[in-house]
């Protein structure tokens, strides 16, 4: 009888401790929130912190690495006056140390007197390395799409 109570107390303690740590889904949401903040603040350093060092995406004949991706971010952010994201829908699928996120976002962009709101659909791949989730591939979100200023 005493052993049953000890076992039950042990299980309750384990469940409590396990629930105290943040889940992978929560960590991914925090990373994606940080990425959104980087866009809204137009801050390439914050954006860079979200991207995996080994980021490599082939776009046509061009290979886009982390450096080139952050450079594109910097170029687009320098043209935009303001950008803000509405609440996005996120669908997170985790398999071990890899994850895929599908996001639907409403984005407001202002450049000079030109304002535009559009819906963006993105697919973002992530990997967990050394306990941290980082973006390994993302849809090429072009904040200036439809503005006729820049279309990649």
mmCIF file with all atom_site columns, C-alpha atoms in Angstrom:
data_model
loop_
_atom_site.group_PDB
_atom_site.id
_atom_site.type_symbol
_atom_site.label_atom_id
_atom_site.label_alt_id
_atom_site.label_comp_id
_atom_site.label_asym_id
_atom_site.label_entity_id
_atom_site.label_seq_id
_atom_site.pdbx_PDB_ins_code
_atom_site.Cartn_x
_atom_site.Cartn_y
_atom_site.Cartn_z
_atom_site.occupancy
_atom_site.B_iso_or_equiv
_atom_site.pdbx_formal_charge
_atom_site.auth_seq_id
_atom_site.auth_comp_id
_atom_site.auth_asym_id
_atom_site.auth_atom_id
_atom_site.pdbx_PDB_model_num
ATOM 1   C CA . UNK A 1 1   ? 0.000  0.000  0.000   1.00 0.00 ? 1   UNK A CA 1
ATOM 2   C CA . UNK A 1 2   ? 2.793  2.449  0.928   1.00 0.00 ? 2   UNK A CA 1
ATOM 3   C CA . UNK A 1 3   ? 4.592  1.536  -2.299  1.00 0.00 ? 3   UNK A CA 1
ATOM 4   C CA . UNK A 1 4   ? 1.489  2.421  -4.328  1.00 0.00 ? 4   UNK A CA 1
ATOM 5   C CA . UNK A 1 5   ? 1.342  5.890  -2.722  1.00 0.00 ? 5   UNK A CA 1
ATOM 6   C CA . UNK A 1 6   ? 5.061  6.420  -3.336  1.00 0.00 ? 6   UNK A CA 1
ATOM 7   C CA . UNK A 1 7   ? 4.670  5.341  -6.942  1.00 0.00 ? 7   UNK A CA 1
ATOM 8   C CA . UNK A 1 8   ? 1.654  7.609  -7.408  1.00 0.00 ? 8   UNK A CA 1
ATOM 9   C CA . UNK A 1 9   ? 3.499  10.556 -5.815  1.00 0.00 ? 9   UNK A CA 1
ATOM 10  C CA . UNK A 1 10  ? 6.500  9.866  -8.058  1.00 0.00 ? 10  UNK A CA 1
ATOM 11  C CA . UNK A 1 11  ? 4.303  9.806  -11.196 1.00 0.00 ? 11  UNK A CA 1
ATOM 12  C CA . UNK A 1 12  ? 2.551  13.031 -10.219 1.00 0.00 ? 12  UNK A CA 1
ATOM 13  C CA . UNK A 1 13  ? 5.955  14.694 -9.658  1.00 0.00 ? 13  UNK A CA 1
ATOM 14  C CA . UNK A 1 14  ? 7.237  13.500 -13.050 1.00 0.00 ? 14  UNK A CA 1
ATOM 15  C CA . UNK A 1 15  ? 4.116  14.732 -14.845 1.00 0.00 ? 15  UNK A CA 1
ATOM 16  C CA . UNK A 1 16  ? 4.362  18.087 -13.063 1.00 0.00 ? 16  UNK A CA 1
ATOM 17  C CA . UNK A 1 17  ? 8.039  18.521 -13.952 1.00 0.00 ? 17  UNK A CA 1
ATOM 18  C CA . UNK A 1 18  ? 7.431  17.506 -17.549 1.00 0.00 ? 18  UNK A CA 1
ATOM 19  C CA . UNK A 1 19  ? 4.659  20.074 -17.864 1.00 0.00 ? 19  UNK A CA 1
ATOM 20  C CA . UNK A 1 20  ? 6.928  22.841 -16.517 1.00 0.00 ? 20  UNK A CA 1
ATOM 21  C CA . UNK A 1 21  ? 9.273  22.668 -19.492 1.00 0.00 ? 21  UNK A CA 1
ATOM 22  C CA . UNK A 1 22  ? 8.226  24.343 -22.704 1.00 0.00 ? 22  UNK A CA 1
ATOM 23  C CA . UNK A 1 23  ? 6.991  22.087 -25.454 1.00 0.00 ? 23  UNK A CA 1
ATOM 24  C CA . UNK A 1 24  ? 8.470  22.016 -28.924 1.00 0.00 ? 24  UNK A CA 1
ATOM 25  C CA . UNK A 1 25  ? 5.284  23.580 -30.257 1.00 0.00 ? 25  UNK A CA 1
ATOM 26  C CA . UNK A 1 26  ? 5.570  26.475 -27.794 1.00 0.00 ? 26  UNK A CA 1
ATOM 27  C CA . UNK A 1 27  ? 9.233  26.987 -28.723 1.00 0.00 ? 27  UNK A CA 1
ATOM 28  C CA . UNK A 1 28  ? 8.357  26.990 -32.428 1.00 0.00 ? 28  UNK A CA 1
ATOM 29  C CA . UNK A 1 29  ? 5.595  29.537 -31.835 1.00 0.00 ? 29  UNK A CA 1
ATOM 30  C CA . UNK A 1 30  ? 8.059  31.748 -29.926 1.00 0.00 ? 30  UNK A CA 1
ATOM 31  C CA . UNK A 1 31  ? 10.534 31.519 -32.814 1.00 0.00 ? 31  UNK A CA 1
ATOM 32  C CA . UNK A 1 32  ? 7.844  32.417 -35.346 1.00 0.00 ? 32  UNK A CA 1
ATOM 33  C CA . UNK A 1 33  ? 6.729  35.333 -33.142 1.00 0.00 ? 33  UNK A CA 1
ATOM 34  C CA . UNK A 1 34  ? 10.345 36.510 -33.052 1.00 0.00 ? 34  UNK A CA 1
ATOM 35  C CA . UNK A 1 35  ? 10.487 36.274 -36.855 1.00 0.00 ? 35  UNK A CA 1
ATOM 36  C CA . UNK A 1 36  ? 7.287  38.338 -37.112 1.00 0.00 ? 36  UNK A CA 1
ATOM 37  C CA . UNK A 1 37  ? 8.795  40.932 -34.759 1.00 0.00 ? 37  UNK A CA 1
ATOM 38  C CA . UNK A 1 38  ? 11.882 41.089 -36.968 1.00 0.00 ? 38  UNK A CA 1
ATOM 39  C CA . UNK A 1 39  ? 9.667  41.943 -39.946 1.00 0.00 ? 39  UNK A CA 1
ATOM 40  C CA . UNK A 1 40  ? 7.651  44.526 -38.023 1.00 0.00 ? 40  UNK A CA 1
ATOM 41  C CA . UNK A 1 41  ? 10.787 46.121 -36.545 1.00 0.00 ? 41  UNK A CA 1
ATOM 42  C CA . UNK A 1 42  ? 12.584 45.730 -39.896 1.00 0.00 ? 42  UNK A CA 1
ATOM 43  C CA . UNK A 1 43  ? 15.511 44.303 -37.940 1.00 0.00 ? 43  UNK A CA 1
ATOM 44  C CA . UNK A 1 44  ? 17.841 42.006 -39.920 1.00 0.00 ? 44  UNK A CA 1
ATOM 45  C CA . UNK A 1 45  ? 19.756 40.984 -36.778 1.00 0.00 ? 45  UNK A CA 1
ATOM 46  C CA . UNK A 1 46  ? 16.637 39.586 -35.100 1.00 0.00 ? 46  UNK A CA 1
ATOM 47  C CA . UNK A 1 47  ? 15.666 37.898 -38.365 1.00 0.00 ? 47  UNK A CA 1
ATOM 48  C CA . UNK A 1 48  ? 19.132 36.370 -38.677 1.00 0.00 ? 48  UNK A CA 1
ATOM 49  C CA . UNK A 1 49  ? 18.820 34.853 -35.192 1.00 0.00 ? 49  UNK A CA 1
ATOM 50  C CA . UNK A 1 50  ? 15.812 32.851 -36.427 1.00 0.00 ? 50  UNK A CA 1
ATOM 51  C CA . UNK A 1 51  ? 17.644 31.305 -39.381 1.00 0.00 ? 51  UNK A CA 1
ATOM 52  C CA . UNK A 1 52  ? 19.745 28.128 -39.215 1.00 0.00 ? 52  UNK A CA 1
ATOM 53  C CA . UNK A 1 53  ? 23.429 28.562 -40.071 1.00 0.00 ? 53  UNK A CA 1
ATOM 54  C CA . UNK A 1 54  ? 23.175 25.853 -42.762 1.00 0.00 ? 54  UNK A CA 1
ATOM 55  C CA . UNK A 1 55  ? 20.172 27.465 -44.494 1.00 0.00 ? 55  UNK A CA 1
ATOM 56  C CA . UNK A 1 56  ? 20.329 26.588 -48.210 1.00 0.00 ? 56  UNK A CA 1
ATOM 57  C CA . UNK A 1 57  ? 17.473 26.902 -50.704 1.00 0.00 ? 57  UNK A CA 1
ATOM 58  C CA . UNK A 1 58  ? 17.758 26.570 -54.452 1.00 0.00 ? 58  UNK A CA 1
ATOM 59  C CA . UNK A 1 59  ? 15.704 29.140 -56.321 1.00 0.00 ? 59  UNK A CA 1
ATOM 60  C CA . UNK A 1 60  ? 15.977 28.477 -60.042 1.00 0.00 ? 60  UNK A CA 1
ATOM 61  C CA . UNK A 1 61  ? 19.711 28.345 -60.637 1.00 0.00 ? 61  UNK A CA 1
ATOM 62  C CA . UNK A 1 62  ? 20.545 30.451 -57.597 1.00 0.00 ? 62  UNK A CA 1
ATOM 63  C CA . UNK A 1 63  ? 21.435 29.021 -54.194 1.00 0.00 ? 63  UNK A CA 1
ATOM 64  C CA . UNK A 1 64  ? 20.180 31.196 -51.352 1.00 0.00 ? 64  UNK A CA 1
ATOM 65  C CA . UNK A 1 65  ? 22.151 30.778 -48.131 1.00 0.00 ? 65  UNK A CA 1
ATOM 66  C CA . UNK A 1 66  ? 21.625 32.484 -44.778 1.00 0.00 ? 66  UNK A CA 1
ATOM 67  C CA . UNK A 1 67  ? 23.775 35.474 -45.719 1.00 0.00 ? 67  UNK A CA 1
ATOM 68  C CA . UNK A 1 68  ? 21.889 36.080 -48.986 1.00 0.00 ? 68  UNK A CA 1
ATOM 69  C CA . UNK A 1 69  ? 18.512 35.563 -47.284 1.00 0.00 ? 69  UNK A CA 1
ATOM 70  C CA . UNK A 1 70  ? 19.283 38.114 -44.562 1.00 0.00 ? 70  UNK A CA 1
ATOM 71  C CA . UNK A 1 71  ? 20.625 40.495 -47.215 1.00 0.00 ? 71  UNK A CA 1
ATOM 72  C CA . UNK A 1 72  ? 17.322 40.231 -49.137 1.00 0.00 ? 72  UNK A CA 1
ATOM 73  C CA . UNK A 1 73  ? 15.463 40.866 -45.897 1.00 0.00 ? 73  UNK A CA 1
ATOM 74  C CA . UNK A 1 74  ? 17.589 43.976 -45.271 1.00 0.00 ? 74  UNK A CA 1
ATOM 75  C CA . UNK A 1 75  ? 16.973 45.254 -48.828 1.00 0.00 ? 75  UNK A CA 1
ATOM 76  C CA . UNK A 1 76  ? 13.202 44.818 -48.594 1.00 0.00 ? 76  UNK A CA 1
ATOM 77  C CA . UNK A 1 77  ? 12.998 46.261 -45.082 1.00 0.00 ? 77  UNK A CA 1
ATOM 78  C CA . UNK A 1 78  ? 14.891 49.382 -46.163 1.00 0.00 ? 78  UNK A CA 1
ATOM 79  C CA . UNK A 1 79  ? 12.207 50.240 -48.747 1.00 0.00 ? 79  UNK A CA 1
ATOM 80  C CA . UNK A 1 80  ? 9.177  49.643 -46.525 1.00 0.00 ? 80  UNK A CA 1
ATOM 81  C CA . UNK A 1 81  ? 7.928  52.311 -44.142 1.00 0.00 ? 81  UNK A CA 1
ATOM 82  C CA . UNK A 1 82  ? 5.826  49.973 -41.992 1.00 0.00 ? 82  UNK A CA 1
ATOM 83  C CA . UNK A 1 83  ? 4.743  46.365 -42.014 1.00 0.00 ? 83  UNK A CA 1
ATOM 84  C CA . UNK A 1 84  ? 2.375  44.681 -39.608 1.00 0.00 ? 84  UNK A CA 1
ATOM 85  C CA . UNK A 1 85  ? 1.004  41.196 -39.368 1.00 0.00 ? 85  UNK A CA 1
ATOM 86  C CA . UNK A 1 86  ? -2.521 40.313 -38.373 1.00 0.00 ? 86  UNK A CA 1
ATOM 87  C CA . UNK A 1 87  ? -3.081 37.194 -36.291 1.00 0.00 ? 87  UNK A CA 1
ATOM 88  C CA . UNK A 1 88  ? -1.849 34.264 -38.330 1.00 0.00 ? 88  UNK A CA 1
ATOM 89  C CA . UNK A 1 89  ? -3.137 30.743 -38.502 1.00 0.00 ? 89  UNK A CA 1
ATOM 90  C CA . UNK A 1 90  ? -0.349 28.273 -37.831 1.00 0.00 ? 90  UNK A CA 1
ATOM 91  C CA . UNK A 1 91  ? -0.379 24.560 -38.388 1.00 0.00 ? 91  UNK A CA 1
ATOM 92  C CA . UNK A 1 92  ? 2.656  22.912 -36.832 1.00 0.00 ? 92  UNK A CA 1
ATOM 93  C CA . UNK A 1 93  ? 3.722  19.359 -37.660 1.00 0.00 ? 93  UNK A CA 1
ATOM 94  C CA . UNK A 1 94  ? 6.647  17.997 -35.635 1.00 0.00 ? 94  UNK A CA 1
ATOM 95  C CA . UNK A 1 95  ? 8.586  14.827 -36.435 1.00 0.00 ? 95  UNK A CA 1
ATOM 96  C CA . UNK A 1 96  ? 11.465 14.328 -34.007 1.00 0.00 ? 96  UNK A CA 1
ATOM 97  C CA . UNK A 1 97  ? 13.940 17.166 -34.523 1.00 0.00 ? 97  UNK A CA 1
ATOM 98  C CA . UNK A 1 98  ? 12.269 18.448 -37.702 1.00 0.00 ? 98  UNK A CA 1
ATOM 99  C CA . UNK A 1 99  ? 9.106  20.461 -38.071 1.00 0.00 ? 99  UNK A CA 1
ATOM 100 C CA . UNK A 1 100 ? 7.009  21.965 -40.826 1.00 0.00 ? 100 UNK A CA 1
ATOM 101 C CA . UNK A 1 101 ? 4.757  24.964 -40.283 1.00 0.00 ? 101 UNK A CA 1
ATOM 102 C CA . UNK A 1 102 ? 2.052  26.150 -42.627 1.00 0.00 ? 102 UNK A CA 1
ATOM 103 C CA . UNK A 1 103 ? 1.034  29.746 -41.959 1.00 0.00 ? 103 UNK A CA 1
ATOM 104 C CA . UNK A 1 104 ? -1.700 31.952 -43.302 1.00 0.00 ? 104 UNK A CA 1
ATOM 105 C CA . UNK A 1 105 ? -1.123 35.609 -42.444 1.00 0.00 ? 105 UNK A CA 1
ATOM 106 C CA . UNK A 1 106 ? -2.681 38.958 -43.176 1.00 0.00 ? 106 UNK A CA 1
ATOM 107 C CA . UNK A 1 107 ? 0.048  41.523 -43.836 1.00 0.00 ? 107 UNK A CA 1
ATOM 108 C CA . UNK A 1 108 ? -0.266 45.312 -44.034 1.00 0.00 ? 108 UNK A CA 1
ATOM 109 C CA . UNK A 1 109 ? 2.550  47.082 -45.888 1.00 0.00 ? 109 UNK A CA 1
ATOM 110 C CA . UNK A 1 110 ? 3.012  50.843 -46.234 1.00 0.00 ? 110 UNK A CA 1
ATOM 111 C CA . UNK A 1 111 ? 5.485  52.484 -48.593 1.00 0.00 ? 111 UNK A CA 1
ATOM 112 C CA . UNK A 1 112 ? 5.242  56.277 -48.812 1.00 0.00 ? 112 UNK A CA 1
ATOM 113 C CA . UNK A 1 113 ? 1.538  56.941 -49.447 1.00 0.00 ? 113 UNK A CA 1
ATOM 114 C CA . UNK A 1 114 ? 0.922  53.443 -50.822 1.00 0.00 ? 114 UNK A CA 1
ATOM 115 C CA . UNK A 1 115 ? -0.759 50.945 -48.483 1.00 0.00 ? 115 UNK A CA 1
ATOM 116 C CA . UNK A 1 116 ? -1.570 47.364 -49.204 1.00 0.00 ? 116 UNK A CA 1
ATOM 117 C CA . UNK A 1 117 ? -3.041 44.442 -47.283 1.00 0.00 ? 117 UNK A CA 1
ATOM 118 C CA . UNK A 1 118 ? -2.586 40.939 -48.564 1.00 0.00 ? 118 UNK A CA 1
ATOM 119 C CA . UNK A 1 119 ? -2.839 37.352 -47.453 1.00 0.00 ? 119 UNK A CA 1
ATOM 120 C CA . UNK A 1 120 ? 0.370  35.335 -47.399 1.00 0.00 ? 120 UNK A CA 1
ATOM 121 C CA . UNK A 1 121 ? 0.611  31.558 -47.403 1.00 0.00 ? 121 UNK A CA 1
ATOM 122 C CA . UNK A 1 122 ? 3.928  30.241 -46.183 1.00 0.00 ? 122 UNK A CA 1
ATOM 123 C CA . UNK A 1 123 ? 5.533  26.890 -45.560 1.00 0.00 ? 123 UNK A CA 1
ATOM 124 C CA . UNK A 1 124 ? 8.446  26.983 -43.124 1.00 0.00 ? 124 UNK A CA 1
ATOM 125 C CA . UNK A 1 125 ? 10.736 24.070 -42.298 1.00 0.00 ? 125 UNK A CA 1
ATOM 126 C CA . UNK A 1 126 ? 12.602 23.999 -38.998 1.00 0.00 ? 126 UNK A CA 1
ATOM 127 C CA . UNK A 1 127 ? 15.184 21.822 -37.299 1.00 0.00 ? 127 UNK A CA 1
ATOM 128 C CA . UNK A 1 128 ? 16.096 21.531 -33.665 1.00 0.00 ? 128 UNK A CA 1
ATOM 129 C CA . UNK A 1 129 ? 19.846 21.746 -33.182 1.00 0.00 ? 129 UNK A CA 1
ATOM 130 C CA . UNK A 1 130 ? 21.482 21.876 -29.763 1.00 0.00 ? 130 UNK A CA 1
ATOM 131 C CA . UNK A 1 131 ? 18.059 22.295 -28.171 1.00 0.00 ? 131 UNK A CA 1
ATOM 132 C CA . UNK A 1 132 ? 17.064 25.332 -30.293 1.00 0.00 ? 132 UNK A CA 1
ATOM 133 C CA . UNK A 1 133 ? 14.602 25.475 -33.175 1.00 0.00 ? 133 UNK A CA 1
ATOM 134 C CA . UNK A 1 134 ? 15.857 27.342 -36.265 1.00 0.00 ? 134 UNK A CA 1
ATOM 135 C CA . UNK A 1 135 ? 14.388 27.928 -39.724 1.00 0.00 ? 135 UNK A CA 1
ATOM 136 C CA . UNK A 1 136 ? 16.004 25.755 -42.393 1.00 0.00 ? 136 UNK A CA 1
ATOM 137 C CA . UNK A 1 137 ? 13.722 26.670 -45.298 1.00 0.00 ? 137 UNK A CA 1
ATOM 138 C CA . UNK A 1 138 ? 10.935 29.157 -45.785 1.00 0.00 ? 138 UNK A CA 1
ATOM 139 C CA . UNK A 1 139 ? 8.703  30.372 -48.535 1.00 0.00 ? 139 UNK A CA 1
ATOM 140 C CA . UNK A 1 140 ? 10.288 33.394 -50.082 1.00 0.00 ? 140 UNK A CA 1
ATOM 141 C CA . UNK A 1 141 ? 7.995  35.941 -48.436 1.00 0.00 ? 141 UNK A CA 1
ATOM 142 C CA . UNK A 1 142 ? 8.178  39.048 -50.573 1.00 0.00 ? 142 UNK A CA 1
ATOM 143 C CA . UNK A 1 143 ? 6.702  41.892 -48.549 1.00 0.00 ? 143 UNK A CA 1
ATOM 144 C CA . UNK A 1 144 ? 6.718  44.050 -51.643 1.00 0.00 ? 144 UNK A CA 1
ATOM 145 C CA . UNK A 1 145 ? 4.795  41.638 -53.857 1.00 0.00 ? 145 UNK A CA 1
ATOM 146 C CA . UNK A 1 146 ? 2.024  43.385 -55.701 1.00 0.00 ? 146 UNK A CA 1
ATOM 147 C CA . UNK A 1 147 ? 3.510  46.840 -55.051 1.00 0.00 ? 147 UNK A CA 1
ATOM 148 C CA . UNK A 1 148 ? 5.237  46.964 -58.451 1.00 0.00 ? 148 UNK A CA 1
ATOM 149 C CA . UNK A 1 149 ? 8.311  48.237 -56.598 1.00 0.00 ? 149 UNK A CA 1
ATOM 150 C CA . UNK A 1 150 ? 10.000 44.876 -56.291 1.00 0.00 ? 150 UNK A CA 1
ATOM 151 C CA . UNK A 1 151 ? 8.843  41.439 -57.346 1.00 0.00 ? 151 UNK A CA 1
ATOM 152 C CA . UNK A 1 152 ? 11.323 38.585 -56.871 1.00 0.00 ? 152 UNK A CA 1
#
